[in-house]
CSV table of C-alpha atoms and ligand atoms in Angstrom, one decimal:
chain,number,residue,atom,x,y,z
A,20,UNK,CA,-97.5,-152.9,45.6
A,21,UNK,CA,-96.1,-149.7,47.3
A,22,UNK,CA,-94.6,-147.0,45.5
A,23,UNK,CA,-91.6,-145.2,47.2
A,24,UNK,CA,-91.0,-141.8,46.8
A,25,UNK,CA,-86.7,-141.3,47.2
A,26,UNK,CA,-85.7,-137.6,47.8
A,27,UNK,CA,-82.0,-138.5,48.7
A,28,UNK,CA,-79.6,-141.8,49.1
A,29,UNK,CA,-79.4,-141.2,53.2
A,30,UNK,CA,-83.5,-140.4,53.8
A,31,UNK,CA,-84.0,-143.9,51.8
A,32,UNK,CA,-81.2,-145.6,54.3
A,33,UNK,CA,-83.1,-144.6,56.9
A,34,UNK,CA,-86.5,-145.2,55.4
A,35,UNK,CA,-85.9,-148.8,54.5
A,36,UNK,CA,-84.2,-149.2,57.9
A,37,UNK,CA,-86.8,-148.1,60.0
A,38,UNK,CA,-89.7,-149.7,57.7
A,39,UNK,CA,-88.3,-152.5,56.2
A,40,UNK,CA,-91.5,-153.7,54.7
A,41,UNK,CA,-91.2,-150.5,52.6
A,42,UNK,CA,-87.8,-152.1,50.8
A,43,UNK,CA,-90.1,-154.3,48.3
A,44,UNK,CA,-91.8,-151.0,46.7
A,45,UNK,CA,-91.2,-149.5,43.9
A,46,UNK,CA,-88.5,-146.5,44.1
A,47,UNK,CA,-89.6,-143.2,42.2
A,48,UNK,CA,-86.8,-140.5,42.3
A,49,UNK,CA,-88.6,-137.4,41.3
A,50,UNK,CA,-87.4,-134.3,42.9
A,51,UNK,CA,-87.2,-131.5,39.8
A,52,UNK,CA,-86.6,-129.0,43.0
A,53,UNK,CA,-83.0,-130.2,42.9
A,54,UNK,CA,-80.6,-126.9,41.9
A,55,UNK,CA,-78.2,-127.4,40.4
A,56,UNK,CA,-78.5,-130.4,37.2
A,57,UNK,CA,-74.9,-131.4,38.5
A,58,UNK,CA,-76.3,-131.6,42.4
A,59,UNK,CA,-79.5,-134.0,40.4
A,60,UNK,CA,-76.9,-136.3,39.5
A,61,UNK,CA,-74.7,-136.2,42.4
A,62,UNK,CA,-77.7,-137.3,44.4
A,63,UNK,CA,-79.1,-139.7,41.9
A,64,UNK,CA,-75.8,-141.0,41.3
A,65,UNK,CA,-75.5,-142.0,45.7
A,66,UNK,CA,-79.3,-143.2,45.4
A,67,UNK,CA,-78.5,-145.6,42.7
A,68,UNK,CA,-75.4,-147.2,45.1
A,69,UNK,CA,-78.0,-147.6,47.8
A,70,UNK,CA,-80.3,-149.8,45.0
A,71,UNK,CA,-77.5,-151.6,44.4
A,72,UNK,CA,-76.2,-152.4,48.0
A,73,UNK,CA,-80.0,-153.2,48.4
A,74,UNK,CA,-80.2,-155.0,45.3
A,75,UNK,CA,-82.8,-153.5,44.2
A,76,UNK,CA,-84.0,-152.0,40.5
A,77,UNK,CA,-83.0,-148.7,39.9
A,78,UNK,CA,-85.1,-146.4,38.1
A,79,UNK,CA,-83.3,-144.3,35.6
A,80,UNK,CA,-83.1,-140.3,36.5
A,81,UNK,CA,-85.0,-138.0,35.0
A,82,UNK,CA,-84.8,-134.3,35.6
A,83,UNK,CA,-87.4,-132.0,35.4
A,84,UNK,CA,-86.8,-128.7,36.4
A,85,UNK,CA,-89.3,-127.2,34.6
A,86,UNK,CA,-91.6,-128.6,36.8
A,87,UNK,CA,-90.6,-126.7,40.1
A,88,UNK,CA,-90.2,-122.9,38.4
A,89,UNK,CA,-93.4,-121.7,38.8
A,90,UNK,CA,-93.3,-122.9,42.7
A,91,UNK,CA,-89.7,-121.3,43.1
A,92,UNK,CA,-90.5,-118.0,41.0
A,93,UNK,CA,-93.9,-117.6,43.1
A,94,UNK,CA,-92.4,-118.3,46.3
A,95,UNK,CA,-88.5,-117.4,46.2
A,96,UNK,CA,-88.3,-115.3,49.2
A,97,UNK,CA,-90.1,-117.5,51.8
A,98,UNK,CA,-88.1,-119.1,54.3
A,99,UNK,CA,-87.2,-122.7,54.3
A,100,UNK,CA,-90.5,-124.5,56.2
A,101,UNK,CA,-93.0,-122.1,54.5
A,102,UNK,CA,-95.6,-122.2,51.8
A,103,UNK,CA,-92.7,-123.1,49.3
A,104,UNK,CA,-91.7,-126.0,51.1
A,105,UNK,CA,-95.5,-127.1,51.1
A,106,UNK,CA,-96.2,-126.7,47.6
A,107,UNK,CA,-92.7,-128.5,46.6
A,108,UNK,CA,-93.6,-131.6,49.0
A,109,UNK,CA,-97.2,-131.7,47.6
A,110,UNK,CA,-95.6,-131.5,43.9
A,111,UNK,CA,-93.7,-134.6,44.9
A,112,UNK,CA,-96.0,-136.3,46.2
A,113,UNK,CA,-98.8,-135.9,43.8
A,114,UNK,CA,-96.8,-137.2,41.2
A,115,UNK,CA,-95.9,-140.6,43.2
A,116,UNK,CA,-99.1,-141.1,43.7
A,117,UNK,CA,-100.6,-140.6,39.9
A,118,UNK,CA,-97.3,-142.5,39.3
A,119,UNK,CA,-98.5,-145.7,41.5
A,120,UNK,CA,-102.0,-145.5,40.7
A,121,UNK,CA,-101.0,-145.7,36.8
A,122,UNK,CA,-99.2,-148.8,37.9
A,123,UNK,CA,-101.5,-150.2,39.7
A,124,UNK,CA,-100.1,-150.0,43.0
A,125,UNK,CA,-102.2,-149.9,46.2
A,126,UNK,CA,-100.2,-147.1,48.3
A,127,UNK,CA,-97.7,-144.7,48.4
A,128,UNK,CA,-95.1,-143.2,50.8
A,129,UNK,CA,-92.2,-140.9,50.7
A,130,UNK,CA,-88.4,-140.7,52.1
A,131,UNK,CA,-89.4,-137.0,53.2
A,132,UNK,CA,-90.4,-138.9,56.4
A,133,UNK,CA,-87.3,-139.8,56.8
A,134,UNK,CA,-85.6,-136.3,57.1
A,135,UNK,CA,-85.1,-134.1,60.1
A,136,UNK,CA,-85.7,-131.0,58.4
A,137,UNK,CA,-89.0,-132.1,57.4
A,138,UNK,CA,-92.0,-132.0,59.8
A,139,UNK,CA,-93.7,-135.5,60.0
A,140,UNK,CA,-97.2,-134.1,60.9
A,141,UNK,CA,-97.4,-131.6,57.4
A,142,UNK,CA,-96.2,-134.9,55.2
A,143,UNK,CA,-99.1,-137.0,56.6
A,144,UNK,CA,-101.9,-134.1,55.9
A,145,UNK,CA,-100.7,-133.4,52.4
A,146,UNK,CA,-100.5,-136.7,51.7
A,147,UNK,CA,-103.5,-138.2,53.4
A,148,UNK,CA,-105.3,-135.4,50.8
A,149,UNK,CA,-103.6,-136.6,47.8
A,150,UNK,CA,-104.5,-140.0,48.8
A,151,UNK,CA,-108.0,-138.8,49.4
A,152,UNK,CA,-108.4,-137.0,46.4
A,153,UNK,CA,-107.2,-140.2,43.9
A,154,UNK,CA,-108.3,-142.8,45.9
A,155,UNK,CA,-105.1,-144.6,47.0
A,156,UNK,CA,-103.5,-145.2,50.5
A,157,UNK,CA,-100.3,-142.9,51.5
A,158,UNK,CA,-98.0,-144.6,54.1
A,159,UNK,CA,-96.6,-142.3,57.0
A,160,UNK,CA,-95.0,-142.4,59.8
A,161,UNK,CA,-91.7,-141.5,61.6
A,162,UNK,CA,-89.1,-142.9,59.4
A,163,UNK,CA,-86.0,-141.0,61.0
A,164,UNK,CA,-83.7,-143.2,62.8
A,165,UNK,CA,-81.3,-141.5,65.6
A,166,UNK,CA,-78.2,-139.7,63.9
A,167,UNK,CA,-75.5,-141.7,65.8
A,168,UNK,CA,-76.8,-145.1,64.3
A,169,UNK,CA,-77.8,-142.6,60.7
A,170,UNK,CA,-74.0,-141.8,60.7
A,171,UNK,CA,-73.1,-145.3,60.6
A,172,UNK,CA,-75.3,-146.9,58.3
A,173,UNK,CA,-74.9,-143.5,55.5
A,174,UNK,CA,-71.0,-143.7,55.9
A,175,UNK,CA,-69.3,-143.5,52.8
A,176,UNK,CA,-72.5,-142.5,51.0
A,177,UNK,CA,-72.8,-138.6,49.9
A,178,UNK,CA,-74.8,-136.4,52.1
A,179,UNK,CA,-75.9,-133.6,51.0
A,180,UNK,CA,-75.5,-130.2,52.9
A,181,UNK,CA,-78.8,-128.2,51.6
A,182,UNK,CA,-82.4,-128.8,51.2
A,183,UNK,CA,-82.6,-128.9,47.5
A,184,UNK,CA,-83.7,-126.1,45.4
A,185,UNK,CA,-81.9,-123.0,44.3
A,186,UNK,CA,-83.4,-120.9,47.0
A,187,UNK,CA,-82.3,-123.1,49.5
A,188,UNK,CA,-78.9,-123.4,48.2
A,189,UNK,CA,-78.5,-119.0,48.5
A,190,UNK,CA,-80.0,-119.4,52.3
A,191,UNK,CA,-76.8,-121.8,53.3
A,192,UNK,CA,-74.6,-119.7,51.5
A,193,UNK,CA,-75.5,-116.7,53.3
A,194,UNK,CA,-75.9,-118.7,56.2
A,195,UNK,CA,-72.1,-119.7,55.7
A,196,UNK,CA,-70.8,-116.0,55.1
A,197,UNK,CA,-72.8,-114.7,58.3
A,198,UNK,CA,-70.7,-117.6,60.3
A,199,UNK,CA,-67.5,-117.4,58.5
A,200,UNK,CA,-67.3,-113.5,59.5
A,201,UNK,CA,-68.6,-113.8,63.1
A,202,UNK,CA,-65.1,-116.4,64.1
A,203,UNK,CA,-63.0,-114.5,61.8
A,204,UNK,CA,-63.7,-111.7,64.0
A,205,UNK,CA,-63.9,-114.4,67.2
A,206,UNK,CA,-60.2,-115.0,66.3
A,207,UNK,CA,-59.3,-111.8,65.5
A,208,UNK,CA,-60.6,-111.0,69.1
A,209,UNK,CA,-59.4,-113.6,71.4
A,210,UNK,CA,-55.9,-114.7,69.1
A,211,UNK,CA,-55.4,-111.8,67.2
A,212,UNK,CA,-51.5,-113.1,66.6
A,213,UNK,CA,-52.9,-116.3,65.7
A,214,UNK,CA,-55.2,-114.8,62.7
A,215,UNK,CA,-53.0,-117.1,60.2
A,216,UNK,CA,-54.7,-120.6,61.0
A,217,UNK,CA,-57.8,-118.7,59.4
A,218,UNK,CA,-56.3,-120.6,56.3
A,219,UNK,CA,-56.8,-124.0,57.6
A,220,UNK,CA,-60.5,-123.5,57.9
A,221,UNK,CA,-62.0,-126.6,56.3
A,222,UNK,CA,-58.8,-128.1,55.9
A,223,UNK,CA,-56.5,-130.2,57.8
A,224,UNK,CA,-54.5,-128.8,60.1
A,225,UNK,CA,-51.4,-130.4,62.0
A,226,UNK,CA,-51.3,-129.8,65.9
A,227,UNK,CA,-47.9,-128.7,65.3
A,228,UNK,CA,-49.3,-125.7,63.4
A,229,UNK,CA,-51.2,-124.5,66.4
A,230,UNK,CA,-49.1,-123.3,69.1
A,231,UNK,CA,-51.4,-123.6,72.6
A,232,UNK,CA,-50.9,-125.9,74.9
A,233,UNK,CA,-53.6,-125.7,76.6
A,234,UNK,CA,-56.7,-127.9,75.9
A,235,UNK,CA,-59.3,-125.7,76.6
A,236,UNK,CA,-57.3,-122.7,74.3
A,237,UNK,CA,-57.3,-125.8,71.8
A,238,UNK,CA,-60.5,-126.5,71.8
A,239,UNK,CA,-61.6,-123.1,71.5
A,240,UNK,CA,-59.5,-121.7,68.6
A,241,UNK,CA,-60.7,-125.1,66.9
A,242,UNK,CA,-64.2,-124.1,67.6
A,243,UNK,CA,-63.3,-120.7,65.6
A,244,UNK,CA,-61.3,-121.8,62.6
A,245,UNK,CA,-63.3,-125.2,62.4
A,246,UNK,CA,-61.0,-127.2,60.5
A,247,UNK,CA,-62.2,-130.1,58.1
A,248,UNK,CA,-59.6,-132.6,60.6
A,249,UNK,CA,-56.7,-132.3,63.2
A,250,UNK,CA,-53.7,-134.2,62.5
A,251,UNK,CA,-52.1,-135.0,65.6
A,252,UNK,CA,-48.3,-135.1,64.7
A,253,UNK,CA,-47.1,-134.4,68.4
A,254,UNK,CA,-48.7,-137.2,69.9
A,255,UNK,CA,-50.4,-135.0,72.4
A,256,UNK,CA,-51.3,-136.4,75.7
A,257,UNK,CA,-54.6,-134.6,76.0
A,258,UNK,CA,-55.9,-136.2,72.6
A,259,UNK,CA,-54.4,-139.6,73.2
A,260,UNK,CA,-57.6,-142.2,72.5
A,261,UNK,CA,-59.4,-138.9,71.3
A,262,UNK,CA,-61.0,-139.8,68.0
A,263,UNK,CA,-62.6,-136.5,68.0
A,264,UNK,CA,-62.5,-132.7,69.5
A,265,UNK,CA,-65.2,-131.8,70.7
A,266,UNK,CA,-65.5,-128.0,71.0
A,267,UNK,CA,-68.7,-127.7,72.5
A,268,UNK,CA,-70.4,-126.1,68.6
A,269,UNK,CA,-68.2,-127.9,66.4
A,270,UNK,CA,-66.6,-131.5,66.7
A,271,UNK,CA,-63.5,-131.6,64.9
A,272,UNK,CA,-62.3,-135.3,63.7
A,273,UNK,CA,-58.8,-136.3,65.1
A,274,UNK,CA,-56.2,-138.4,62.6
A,275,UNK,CA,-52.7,-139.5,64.3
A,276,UNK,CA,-50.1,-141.1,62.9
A,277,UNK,CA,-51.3,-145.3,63.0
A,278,UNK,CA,-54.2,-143.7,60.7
A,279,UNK,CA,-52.2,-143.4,57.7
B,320,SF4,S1,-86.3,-125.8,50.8
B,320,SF4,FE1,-86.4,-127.9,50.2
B,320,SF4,S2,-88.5,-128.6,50.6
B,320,SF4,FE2,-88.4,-126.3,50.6
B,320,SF4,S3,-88.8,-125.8,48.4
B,320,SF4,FE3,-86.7,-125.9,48.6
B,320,SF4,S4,-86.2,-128.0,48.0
B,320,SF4,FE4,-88.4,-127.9,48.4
């Protein structure tokens, strides 16, 4: 038997997609790096429809955050990729593998392999060394499938939008303020008597809100307020059989009327 490390609902998709022999293990959801406990469950909660679409047991969650602190408190300010990342992957991965040998299980593998933030090549030698060490076989590999066919097979389920632990979480947000005031000041620059779509950032905006008429202005000023979807109430020519908007940074989803 094989245990399965889950870190998240789309990296097991992928996983069991890519490795289907690896749908028979046994899944162990242990990732007390998660920040915060409502973020745990909110992943957990997508994992556990994945079990079921799989029909597969579902562990139940158990969080342990107590287990990460003295890896976040030693190694808050390093950068996502560094030592932190290391030591949170080993912690993981240690514990699969007591896990599985406790069990009985022959090997052990991880969902990690499965993400694109993740580098294939440090997951193999930190678990080829925990395998080492208690004797038991690690399965790697490339798990990752391309993100077109990723985007089809994870739709609906929740993604989310950060690594994981409370570090992590202040790097996007700063990363999120840095971009939000760079196109603020893009549109304050280049549509400075447009500065009021700034409200539909995120949101969904009607192309009768916008007034260009241009495509590439359109395009651009989407690119800059990046709304969440364009609702195409005029019809437009230029977006007709358009299901997206593609800006060149940002591809913005189009909605018309026959959507509704
Ligand atoms: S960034 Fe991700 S992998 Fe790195 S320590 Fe945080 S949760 Fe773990």
């Amino acid at each position: 038997m094989n245990v399965l490390h889950v870190c998240c609902a789309p990296d097991l998709v992928s996983t069991v997609f890519k490795m289907e022999e690896l749908r028979d293990s046994k899944f162990f959801f242990y990732n007390p790096n998660i920040f915060p406990e409502e973020e745990f469950f909110r992943r957990y909660k997508a994992f556990k429809e994945v079990c079921e679409s799989l029909s597969v047991v579902c562990p139940e969650p158990s969080y342990h955050p107590e287990d990460f602190s003295k890896i976040l408190d030693s190694y808050v300010d390093e950068k996502e990729g560094g030592i932190r990342c290391s030591k949170c992957i080993e912690l993981r991965l240690k514990k699969t593998a007591e896990m599985a040998k406790s069990i009985g299980a022959e090997s052990f593998s991880t969902t990690l392999l499965a993400s694109p933030r993740k580098s294939v090549k440090l997951i193999t030698l930190i678990g080829d060394k925990i395998a080492n060490d208690l004797s038991i076989e690690f399965i790697s590999g490339n798990f990752r499938v391309d993100r077109g066919k990723l985007n089809t097979l994870i739709r609906g389920i929740y993604k989310q939008d950060y690594c994981g632990c409370q570090a992590s979480l202040s790097e996007k947000e700063k990363e999120r303020e840095i971009r939000d005031a760079r196109d603020r000041e893009r549109l304050e620059r280049d549509f400075g008597d447009l500065v009021d779509l700034w409200r539909f950032r995120g949101e969904v905006v009607l192309r009768s809100e916008i007034p260009v008429n241009d495509i590439s202005e359109l395009k651009k000023l989407i690119g800059i307020i990046k709304p969440a979807t364009l609702f195409d109430d005029l019809e437009d020519a230029e977006l007709k059989n358009k299901r997206w908007l593609k800006t060149g940074t940002y591809n913005c989803r189009i909605l018309k009327e026959k959507d509704q």
